[in-house]
Coordinates of C-alpha atoms in Angstrom, one line a residue:
Chain A
M1 CA -14.6 15.8 8.8
C2 CA -11.2 15.6 7.1
E3 CA -9.0 17.5 4.8
L4 CA -7.8 16.5 1.3
L5 CA -4.7 17.5 -0.6
A6 CA -3.7 16.3 -4.0
M7 CA -1.2 17.3 -6.7
S8 CA -0.9 16.7 -10.5
A9 CA 2.3 17.9 -12.2
N10 CA 4.0 17.5 -15.6
V11 CA 7.4 16.9 -14.0
P12 CA 8.2 14.9 -10.9
T13 CA 7.6 17.5 -8.2
D14 CA 7.9 17.3 -4.4
I15 CA 4.9 18.2 -2.3
C16 CA 7.0 19.0 0.8
F17 CA 5.8 22.6 1.0
S18 CA 2.1 22.0 0.7
F19 CA 2.3 18.9 3.0
S20 CA 4.2 21.0 5.6
G21 CA 1.1 23.2 5.8
L22 CA -1.4 20.5 5.8
M23 CA 0.3 18.4 8.5
Q24 CA -0.1 21.3 11.0
R25 CA -3.8 21.0 10.6
G26 CA -3.5 17.4 12.0
G27 CA -3.6 18.3 15.7
N28 CA -1.9 21.7 15.7
T29 CA -3.7 24.5 13.6
G30 CA -6.6 22.1 12.8
P31 CA -8.5 19.3 14.6
H32 CA -7.8 16.5 12.1
K33 CA -5.7 14.4 14.6
D34 CA -7.1 10.9 13.9
G35 CA -4.5 9.8 11.4
W36 CA -3.0 10.9 8.1
G37 CA -1.7 9.3 4.9
I38 CA 0.0 10.2 1.6
T39 CA 0.5 8.3 -1.6
F40 CA 3.1 9.1 -4.1
Y41 CA 3.2 7.7 -7.7
E42 CA 6.4 7.0 -9.5
G43 CA 5.3 5.6 -12.9
K44 CA 2.8 2.9 -12.3
G45 CA 4.2 2.2 -8.9
C46 CA 3.2 4.0 -5.8
R47 CA 4.2 4.2 -2.2
S48 CA 2.2 5.3 0.8
F49 CA 3.0 6.6 4.2
K50 CA 0.3 6.5 6.8
D51 CA -0.2 6.7 10.5
P52 CA -3.1 6.7 12.9
L53 CA -1.1 9.2 14.9
P54 CA -1.8 13.0 14.5
S55 CA 0.3 14.3 11.6
A56 CA 1.6 17.2 13.6
Q57 CA 3.3 14.7 16.0
S58 CA 4.2 11.9 13.6
P59 CA 7.9 11.1 13.0
I60 CA 6.9 9.6 9.7
A61 CA 5.1 12.8 8.7
T62 CA 8.3 14.7 9.6
L63 CA 10.3 12.4 7.3
V64 CA 7.9 13.1 4.5
T65 CA 8.4 16.9 4.9
Q66 CA 12.2 16.4 4.9
Y67 CA 12.7 13.8 2.3
P68 CA 11.7 15.2 -1.1
I69 CA 10.0 12.4 -2.9
K70 CA 9.3 13.7 -6.4
S71 CA 6.1 12.6 -8.1
E72 CA 3.7 13.5 -10.8
A73 CA 0.6 12.5 -8.8
V74 CA 0.0 12.6 -5.1
I75 CA -3.0 12.1 -2.9
C76 CA -3.0 13.0 0.8
H77 CA -5.5 13.0 3.6
I78 CA -5.7 14.1 7.3
R79 CA -8.5 12.5 9.3
Q80 CA -11.0 13.6 11.9
A81 CA -12.8 10.4 12.5
N82 CA -16.6 10.3 12.3
S83 CA -17.2 6.8 10.9
G84 CA -15.0 4.0 12.1
E85 CA -12.5 4.0 15.0
V86 CA -9.0 5.6 14.8
S87 CA -7.0 2.7 13.4
L88 CA -4.6 2.0 10.5
E89 CA -7.3 0.2 8.4
N90 CA -9.5 3.2 8.6
T91 CA -6.7 5.6 7.6
H92 CA -6.9 7.2 4.1
P93 CA -5.8 7.1 1.3
F94 CA -7.2 3.7 0.2
I95 CA -5.4 1.9 -2.6
R96 CA -6.8 -1.0 -4.7
Q97 CA -5.8 -2.5 -8.1
M98 CA -7.9 -2.6 -11.2
W99 CA -6.9 -3.0 -14.9
G100 CA -3.2 -3.4 -14.0
K101 CA -3.1 -0.1 -12.2
N102 CA -3.0 1.2 -8.6
W103 CA -6.1 3.3 -7.8
T104 CA -5.7 5.6 -4.8
Y105 CA -8.7 7.4 -3.3
A106 CA -9.4 9.7 -0.3
H107 CA -12.7 11.2 0.9
N108 CA -13.9 14.2 2.8
G109 CA -17.4 14.2 4.1
Q110 CA -19.9 11.9 5.7
L111 CA -22.3 9.4 4.1
A112 CA -25.4 8.0 5.7
D113 CA -26.4 4.3 5.5
V114 CA -23.8 3.2 3.0
T115 CA -24.3 -0.5 3.7
K116 CA -28.0 -0.1 3.0
H117 CA -27.7 2.0 -0.2
L118 CA -24.4 0.9 -1.7
S119 CA -24.4 -2.9 -2.0
L120 CA -21.1 -4.6 -2.7
E121 CA -20.2 -7.7 -4.7
A122 CA -16.5 -8.1 -5.5
H123 CA -14.8 -5.4 -3.5
I124 CA -15.1 -5.9 0.2
P125 CA -14.0 -3.2 2.7
I126 CA -11.3 -4.0 5.3
G127 CA -12.1 -1.2 7.8
Q128 CA -15.4 0.3 9.0
T129 CA -15.5 3.7 7.3
D130 CA -18.2 5.0 5.0
S131 CA -15.3 6.3 2.9
E132 CA -13.8 2.9 2.1
H133 CA -17.3 1.4 1.6
A134 CA -18.0 4.1 -1.1
F135 CA -14.6 3.3 -2.7
C136 CA -15.4 -0.4 -2.9
Y137 CA -18.8 0.6 -4.4
L138 CA -17.1 2.8 -7.1
L139 CA -14.7 -0.1 -8.0
D140 CA -17.5 -2.6 -8.1
S141 CA -19.6 -0.4 -10.4
L142 CA -16.5 0.1 -12.7
Y143 CA -15.9 -3.6 -12.7
F144 CA -19.5 -4.5 -13.6
E145 CA -19.9 -1.7 -16.1
F146 CA -16.6 -2.2 -18.1
G147 CA -15.4 -5.7 -17.2
K148 CA -11.8 -6.5 -17.9
T149 CA -11.1 -3.6 -20.3
E150 CA -10.5 -0.1 -19.2
P151 CA -12.5 2.4 -21.2
S152 CA -11.2 5.7 -22.6
A153 CA -10.6 8.5 -20.1
D154 CA -13.6 10.5 -21.2
V155 CA -16.0 7.5 -20.9
L156 CA -14.4 6.4 -17.6
F157 CA -14.5 9.7 -15.8
A158 CA -17.9 10.7 -16.9
F159 CA -19.1 7.3 -15.5
I160 CA -17.2 7.9 -12.3
A161 CA -18.7 11.4 -12.0
K162 CA -22.2 9.9 -12.4
Q163 CA -21.5 7.4 -9.5
C164 CA -20.2 10.3 -7.4
E165 CA -23.4 12.2 -7.9
R166 CA -25.3 9.1 -6.8
I167 CA -23.1 8.5 -3.7
N168 CA -23.3 12.3 -2.9
Q169 CA -27.0 11.9 -2.4
L170 CA -26.2 10.0 0.8
G171 CA -24.4 13.0 2.4
V172 CA -21.2 14.8 1.5
F173 CA -18.8 13.2 -1.0
N174 CA -15.7 15.3 -1.8
I175 CA -13.1 13.0 -3.3
T176 CA -9.8 12.7 -4.9
L177 CA -9.0 9.6 -7.1
T178 CA -6.0 8.8 -9.2
D179 CA -4.3 6.1 -11.2
G180 CA -1.1 7.9 -11.2
V181 CA -1.8 9.6 -14.6
H182 CA -5.2 11.2 -14.2
L183 CA -6.3 12.9 -11.0
F184 CA -10.1 13.0 -10.7
V185 CA -11.7 15.3 -8.1
Y186 CA -15.4 15.5 -7.3
C187 CA -16.6 18.5 -5.2
A188 CA -19.7 18.0 -3.0
N189 CA -19.3 21.3 -1.2
N190 CA -15.7 22.1 -0.4
L191 CA -12.6 21.9 -2.7
N192 CA -10.2 24.5 -3.9
W193 CA -7.4 24.4 -6.5
I194 CA -4.5 26.4 -7.8
Q195 CA -2.3 26.0 -10.8
R196 CA 1.3 27.2 -10.6
R197 CA 3.2 27.8 -13.8
A198 CA 5.7 30.4 -15.2
P199 CA 6.0 33.1 -14.2
F200 CA 6.4 31.6 -10.8
G201 CA 6.2 33.7 -7.6
E202 CA 6.5 33.3 -3.9
A203 CA 4.0 31.6 -1.7
S204 CA 3.6 31.6 2.1
L205 CA 1.8 28.9 4.1
L206 CA -1.2 29.8 6.2
D207 CA -0.5 27.1 8.8
A208 CA 3.3 27.4 9.4
E209 CA 5.9 30.1 9.1
M210 CA 7.2 28.9 5.8
S211 CA 7.6 30.6 2.4
V212 CA 8.9 29.3 -0.9
D213 CA 10.1 31.1 -4.0
F214 CA 8.9 28.7 -6.7
K215 CA 11.2 30.5 -9.2
Q216 CA 14.2 28.9 -7.5
E217 CA 12.6 25.5 -7.5
T218 CA 11.2 25.2 -11.0
T219 CA 11.8 25.5 -14.7
D220 CA 9.7 27.6 -17.1
H221 CA 8.0 24.4 -18.4
D222 CA 6.7 23.2 -15.1
I223 CA 3.0 23.0 -14.5
V224 CA 1.7 22.0 -11.1
S225 CA -1.8 21.9 -9.9
V226 CA -2.7 21.5 -6.2
I227 CA -6.1 20.7 -4.9
A228 CA -7.1 21.2 -1.2
T229 CA -10.1 21.3 1.0
R230 CA -9.0 24.7 2.1
P231 CA -6.4 27.0 0.5
L232 CA -2.9 26.3 2.0
T233 CA -1.3 29.7 1.1
G234 CA -2.5 33.2 1.9
N235 CA -0.9 35.2 -0.9
E236 CA -2.1 33.3 -3.9
T237 CA -5.4 33.1 -5.7
W238 CA -7.1 29.7 -5.2
H239 CA -10.2 28.7 -7.3
K240 CA -13.2 27.4 -5.5
I241 CA -14.7 24.3 -7.2
K242 CA -18.4 24.4 -7.4
P243 CA -20.7 21.9 -5.7
G244 CA -21.4 19.1 -8.2
Q245 CA -18.4 20.0 -10.3
W246 CA -15.8 17.4 -11.3
I247 CA -12.4 18.0 -12.8
V248 CA -9.7 15.6 -14.3
F249 CA -6.1 16.8 -14.1
K250 CA -3.3 15.3 -16.1
Q251 CA 0.3 16.5 -15.9
G252 CA -0.9 19.6 -14.1
E253 CA -3.5 20.6 -16.7
I254 CA -7.3 20.3 -16.7
V255 CA -8.2 17.7 -19.4
L256 CA -11.8 16.9 -18.6
Q257 CA -14.5 18.5 -16.5
G258 CA -18.2 18.6 -15.9
Q259 CA -20.9 19.9 -13.7
E260 CA -23.8 18.0 -12.2
Q261 CA -27.0 19.6 -13.4
A262 CA -29.0 18.5 -10.4
H263 CA -27.1 20.8 -8.2
Y264 CA -28.6 23.8 -9.9
H265 CA -32.1 22.6 -8.9
K266 CA -31.3 21.6 -5.4
P267 CA -32.9 24.1 -3.0
P268 CA -30.4 25.7 -0.6
V269 CA -30.3 24.2 2.8
G270 CA -33.0 25.8 5.0
S271 CA -35.1 27.1 2.0
F272 CA -38.6 25.9 1.3
Chain B
M1 CA 18.0 -13.3 -6.4
C2 CA 16.5 -11.6 -3.4
E3 CA 16.2 -12.1 0.4
L4 CA 13.1 -12.6 2.4
L5 CA 12.4 -11.7 6.0
A6 CA 9.2 -12.2 7.9
M7 CA 7.9 -12.3 11.5
S8 CA 5.0 -13.7 13.4
A9 CA 4.5 -12.8 17.0
N10 CA 1.9 -13.2 19.8
V11 CA 2.4 -9.6 21.0
P12 CA 3.1 -6.5 18.9
T13 CA 6.8 -6.7 18.4
D14 CA 9.3 -4.5 16.6
I15 CA 11.5 -6.0 13.9
C16 CA 14.2 -3.2 14.1
F17 CA 16.9 -5.7 15.1
S18 CA 16.4 -8.2 12.3
F19 CA 15.7 -5.4 9.8
S20 CA 19.0 -3.7 10.8
G21 CA 20.8 -6.8 9.7
L22 CA 18.9 -7.4 6.5
M23 CA 19.2 -3.8 5.3
Q24 CA 23.0 -4.2 5.3
R25 CA 22.6 -6.9 2.7
G26 CA 21.0 -4.4 0.4
G27 CA 24.1 -2.9 -1.1
N28 CA 26.6 -3.3 1.8
T29 CA 27.2 -6.8 3.0
G30 CA 25.1 -8.3 0.3
P31 CA 24.3 -7.5 -3.4
H32 CA 20.5 -7.0 -3.1
K33 CA 20.6 -3.3 -4.0
D34 CA 17.7 -3.0 -6.3
G35 CA 15.1 -1.9 -3.8
W36 CA 13.5 -3.0 -0.6
G37 CA 10.2 -3.0 1.1
I38 CA 8.5 -3.9 4.4
T39 CA 4.9 -4.2 5.4
F40 CA 3.7 -4.1 9.0
Y41 CA 0.2 -5.2 10.1
E42 CA -1.7 -3.5 12.9
G43 CA -4.9 -5.3 13.2
K44 CA -6.5 -5.6 9.7
G45 CA -4.7 -2.5 8.6
C46 CA -1.1 -2.5 7.2
R47 CA 1.4 0.0 6.1
S48 CA 4.3 -0.4 3.8
F49 CA 7.6 1.4 3.3
K50 CA 9.3 0.7 0.0
D51 CA 12.0 2.2 -2.1
P52 CA 13.8 1.3 -5.3
L53 CA 17.0 2.6 -3.7
P54 CA 19.4 0.2 -2.0
S55 CA 18.3 -0.3 1.6
A56 CA 21.8 0.3 3.0
Q57 CA 21.6 3.8 1.6
S58 CA 17.9 4.6 2.0
P59 CA 16.8 7.3 4.5
I60 CA 13.4 5.6 4.7
A61 CA 15.1 2.3 5.7
T62 CA 17.0 4.2 8.4
L63 CA 13.7 5.6 9.7
V64 CA 12.3 2.0 9.9
T65 CA 15.3 0.9 12.0
Q66 CA 15.0 3.8 14.3
Y67 CA 11.2 4.1 14.7
P68 CA 10.0 0.9 16.4
I69 CA 6.7 0.0 14.7
K70 CA 5.2 -2.8 16.7
S71 CA 3.4 -5.5 14.8
E72 CA 2.3 -9.1 15.0
A73 CA 3.0 -9.8 11.4
V74 CA 5.7 -8.4 9.1
I75 CA 6.9 -9.2 5.6
C76 CA 10.1 -7.7 4.3
H77 CA 12.1 -8.1 1.1
I78 CA 15.4 -6.8 -0.4
R79 CA 15.7 -7.2 -4.1
Q80 CA 18.4 -8.1 -6.6
A81 CA 16.6 -7.6 -9.9
N82 CA 16.4 -10.5 -12.4
S83 CA 13.0 -10.0 -13.9
G84 CA 11.6 -6.5 -14.4
E85 CA 13.6 -3.2 -14.2
V86 CA 14.5 -1.5 -11.0
S87 CA 11.4 0.6 -10.2
L88 CA 8.8 1.1 -7.6
E89 CA 6.1 -1.0 -9.2
N90 CA 8.6 -4.0 -9.3
T91 CA 9.5 -3.6 -5.6
H92 CA 8.2 -6.2 -3.2
P93 CA 6.2 -6.8 -1.0
F94 CA 3.0 -6.8 -3.1
I95 CA -0.3 -6.1 -1.4
R96 CA -3.8 -6.9 -2.7
Q97 CA -7.2 -7.2 -1.1
M98 CA -9.3 -10.3 -0.9
W99 CA -12.2 -11.3 1.4
G100 CA -12.0 -8.0 3.2
K101 CA -8.3 -8.5 4.1
N102 CA -5.0 -7.1 3.0
W103 CA -2.8 -10.0 1.6
T104 CA 0.9 -9.2 1.5
Y105 CA 3.4 -11.4 -0.4
A106 CA 7.1 -11.5 -1.3
H107 CA 9.1 -13.9 -3.4
N108 CA 12.6 -15.1 -3.7
G109 CA 13.7 -17.0 -6.8
Q110 CA 13.1 -17.0 -10.5
L111 CA 10.3 -18.4 -12.6
A112 CA 10.4 -19.1 -16.3
D113 CA 7.7 -18.3 -18.8
V114 CA 5.1 -17.2 -16.2
T115 CA 2.9 -15.5 -18.9
K116 CA 2.8 -18.8 -20.8
H117 CA 2.1 -21.1 -17.9
L118 CA 0.2 -19.0 -15.4
S119 CA -2.8 -17.4 -17.2
L120 CA -4.6 -14.6 -15.4
E121 CA -8.2 -13.5 -15.4
A122 CA -9.2 -11.1 -12.6
H123 CA -5.9 -10.0 -11.1
I124 CA -3.7 -8.1 -13.5
P125 CA 0.0 -7.3 -12.6
I126 CA 1.1 -3.6 -12.5
G127 CA 4.8 -4.2 -12.9
Q128 CA 6.8 -6.7 -15.0
T129 CA 8.1 -9.2 -12.5
D130 CA 7.6 -12.9 -12.5
S131 CA 6.9 -12.5 -8.8
E132 CA 3.9 -10.2 -9.1
H133 CA 2.6 -12.4 -11.9
A134 CA 2.7 -15.4 -9.7
F135 CA 1.0 -13.5 -6.9
C136 CA -1.8 -12.5 -9.3
Y137 CA -2.1 -16.2 -10.3
L138 CA -2.4 -17.3 -6.7
L139 CA -5.2 -14.7 -6.0
D140 CA -6.9 -15.7 -9.2
S141 CA -6.8 -19.3 -8.3
L142 CA -8.2 -18.6 -4.8
Y143 CA -10.9 -16.4 -6.2
F144 CA -12.0 -19.1 -8.7
E145 CA -11.8 -21.9 -6.2
F146 CA -13.5 -20.3 -3.3
G147 CA -15.5 -17.4 -4.7
K148 CA -16.7 -14.8 -2.2
T149 CA -16.3 -16.9 1.0
E150 CA -12.9 -17.4 2.6
P151 CA -12.5 -21.1 3.5
S152 CA -11.1 -22.3 6.9
A153 CA -7.4 -21.9 7.4
D154 CA -6.5 -25.6 6.9
V155 CA -8.4 -25.8 3.6
L156 CA -7.1 -22.4 2.5
F157 CA -3.4 -23.0 3.1
A158 CA -3.4 -26.6 1.9
F159 CA -4.8 -25.2 -1.4
I160 CA -2.2 -22.4 -1.5
A161 CA 0.6 -25.0 -0.9
K162 CA -0.7 -27.0 -3.8
Q163 CA -0.5 -23.9 -6.0
C164 CA 3.0 -23.1 -4.8
E165 CA 4.1 -26.6 -5.8
R166 CA 2.7 -26.0 -9.2
I167 CA 4.3 -22.6 -9.6
N168 CA 7.6 -24.0 -8.2
Q169 CA 7.8 -26.3 -11.2
L170 CA 8.6 -23.1 -13.3
G171 CA 11.8 -22.4 -11.3
V172 CA 12.4 -21.4 -7.7
F173 CA 9.5 -20.2 -5.6
N174 CA 10.3 -19.3 -2.0
I175 CA 7.5 -17.1 -0.7
T176 CA 6.1 -15.4 2.3
L177 CA 2.4 -14.6 2.4
T178 CA 0.3 -13.1 5.2
D179 CA -3.2 -11.7 5.9
G180 CA -1.9 -10.2 9.1
V181 CA -3.0 -13.2 11.2
H182 CA -1.5 -16.2 9.5
L183 CA 2.0 -16.1 8.0
F184 CA 2.4 -18.8 5.3
V185 CA 5.9 -19.7 4.0
Y186 CA 6.7 -22.1 1.1
C187 CA 10.3 -23.2 0.7
A188 CA 11.6 -24.1 -2.7
N189 CA 15.2 -24.4 -1.7
N190 CA 16.2 -21.7 0.8
L191 CA 14.4 -20.5 3.9
N192 CA 15.4 -20.6 7.6
W193 CA 13.4 -19.9 10.7
I194 CA 13.9 -19.4 14.4
Q195 CA 11.5 -19.1 17.3
R196 CA 12.4 -16.9 20.3
R197 CA 10.6 -17.5 23.6
A198 CA 11.5 -17.6 27.3
P199 CA 14.1 -18.1 28.5
F200 CA 15.4 -15.4 26.2
G201 CA 19.0 -14.8 25.5
E202 CA 21.3 -12.5 23.6
A203 CA 21.7 -12.4 19.8
S204 CA 24.3 -10.8 17.6
L205 CA 23.8 -9.8 14.0
L206 CA 26.0 -11.3 11.3
D207 CA 25.8 -8.2 9.1
A208 CA 26.2 -5.3 11.5
E209 CA 28.0 -4.8 14.8
M210 CA 24.8 -5.0 16.8
S211 CA 23.6 -7.2 19.7
V212 CA 20.4 -7.4 21.6
D213 CA 19.5 -8.9 24.9
F214 CA 16.0 -10.1 24.3
K215 CA 15.5 -10.6 28.1
Q216 CA 15.5 -6.8 28.4
E217 CA 12.9 -6.4 25.6
T218 CA 10.4 -9.1 26.3
T219 CA 8.1 -10.7 28.8
D220 CA 8.0 -14.4 29.6
H221 CA 4.8 -14.8 27.5
D222 CA 6.3 -13.5 24.3
I223 CA 6.7 -15.8 21.4
V224 CA 8.3 -14.5 18.2
S225 CA 9.2 -16.5 15.1
V226 CA 11.4 -15.0 12.4
I227 CA 11.8 -16.4 8.9
A228 CA 14.7 -15.4 6.7
T229 CA 16.4 -16.6 3.5
R230 CA 19.7 -16.8 5.4
P231 CA 20.1 -16.7 9.2
L232 CA 20.5 -13.2 10.5
T233 CA 22.3 -14.0 13.7
G234 CA 25.5 -16.0 14.4
N235 CA 25.0 -17.3 17.9
E236 CA 21.5 -18.8 17.7
T237 CA 20.2 -22.0 16.2
W238 CA 18.2 -21.4 13.0
H239 CA 16.2 -24.3 11.5
K240 CA 16.5 -24.9 7.8
I241 CA 13.2 -25.5 6.1
K242 CA 13.2 -28.4 3.7
P243 CA 12.5 -28.0 0.0
G244 CA 8.8 -28.5 -0.7
Q245 CA 7.9 -27.8 3.0
W246 CA 5.3 -25.2 3.9
I247 CA 4.6 -23.8 7.3
V248 CA 1.8 -21.5 8.6
F249 CA 2.7 -19.4 11.7
K250 CA 0.1 -17.7 13.9
Q251 CA 1.0 -15.6 16.8
G252 CA 4.6 -16.9 16.7
E253 CA 3.6 -20.6 16.7
I254 CA 3.4 -23.2 14.0
V255 CA -0.2 -24.0 13.5
L256 CA -0.1 -25.9 10.1
Q257 CA 2.5 -27.5 8.0
G258 CA 3.1 -29.9 5.2
Q259 CA 5.6 -31.4 2.9
E260 CA 5.3 -31.8 -0.8
Q261 CA 5.8 -35.4 -1.7
A262 CA 7.1 -34.8 -5.2
H263 CA 10.3 -33.3 -3.8
Y264 CA 11.4 -36.6 -2.5
H265 CA 11.3 -38.0 -6.0
K266 CA 13.0 -35.1 -7.7
P267 CA 16.5 -36.1 -8.8
P268 CA 19.2 -33.8 -7.3
V269 CA 20.4 -31.2 -9.8
G270 CA 23.2 -32.7 -12.0
S271 CA 22.2 -36.4 -11.3
F272 CA 20.9 -38.7 -14.0

């Protein structure tokens, strides 16, 4: 499995604190040692740092914790390989272009038989992961549904959520997806989020001896939402996202959300 | 204008030495202070570092000179903006996917009226540069010529060269383009290259007080070609590529090349 981290904010914000916690789980406090990657948006442009090395031992990851790149949308991933070898082409996040935008995506979970169930036309994977295959399928389905014109956000993300439900039938499909403005998350079974806004307090990482007093780092107008597979801090209240729930964040606020109905009817694992 | 740097090698090789020279031209020994970027291939995967800051003052550029990422194909660019503002989305190199590969491209020169002369269908630019527009045009033309199946290298690069000739009619189109295996370069007016192989010697940078003894860094089997807008070293023989000439390198060796005939008939600038 892997771990996801993402951020949506209404002002360019650095993610050094959260990333400092997450990177420890990449080979130190956690087993996710098969690579890591992070994508920062600045306007419509984005830049990624990625490495097939464990994040806890990566000089590039250390640079990212020390060099505060400020961004309104960030997607990050640490990998524990289960599909596809440990290599750069299998390292998340994956970035592709559509409608004159960079779309960045990361996945936590496993999917069975993607090549059989998710046929591809226009978007061909580069690596061997189920994750990238599912991303290509999402983009293919968007391209064939909407063609050259991007639909409105409510139509777009409702459609993406429907595709996520479908893909999730093949296994576990927790994802983060952004175009730099909207941050979409779909929860199969394991995602948490927190929103930080005034009055800001202190926070302490679970995975490193590190605290931050957000009052010193922010203004009263700042709104920052952080989404993670597991909570990163111990003294704050994180919200667990329900299975089948999807949320779209924009500038740190929730702007769209929905809940897959089918999940209510799914029998719990082991029941009959 | 901008400056290009690229490398093709038969063994994973670091480009720290050449990059150390080039980055000085980004705001120190040269005026190309409007951003820089570098893409390294490792197998089919690639990773980029880019920054709209001047390379001579960029902490990320310093990391790249100090952290030897070994690669068989590298494309690098330092920018002096003339089309499109200084921003991340306008920073080269540009990367897009086709045929299950990452294609990386950088451009030196200026093109007039690209939106008028190079119409786009499937590949839409994210930023505002003539360079990215021309890249989208190249990919569009490949997609509509060859569809879903990549042609053989000789057919592919002869076709790309023809498109370059066409685009070059709009101004100056020196480019580097790679899929991680082949490195294609098209010279409008200004590109130089050098091949280093046994017996290796010493080299000294023109832009920094730095020398390297390649004998200490290589084996007898290593073959490394470096392509640059202007020679980076003073004590080696660089070959000037002719206007209208294109070359494809693979594993450090020239595997394909051609010469646009029209260039022979073009009157020199200022003649009549």
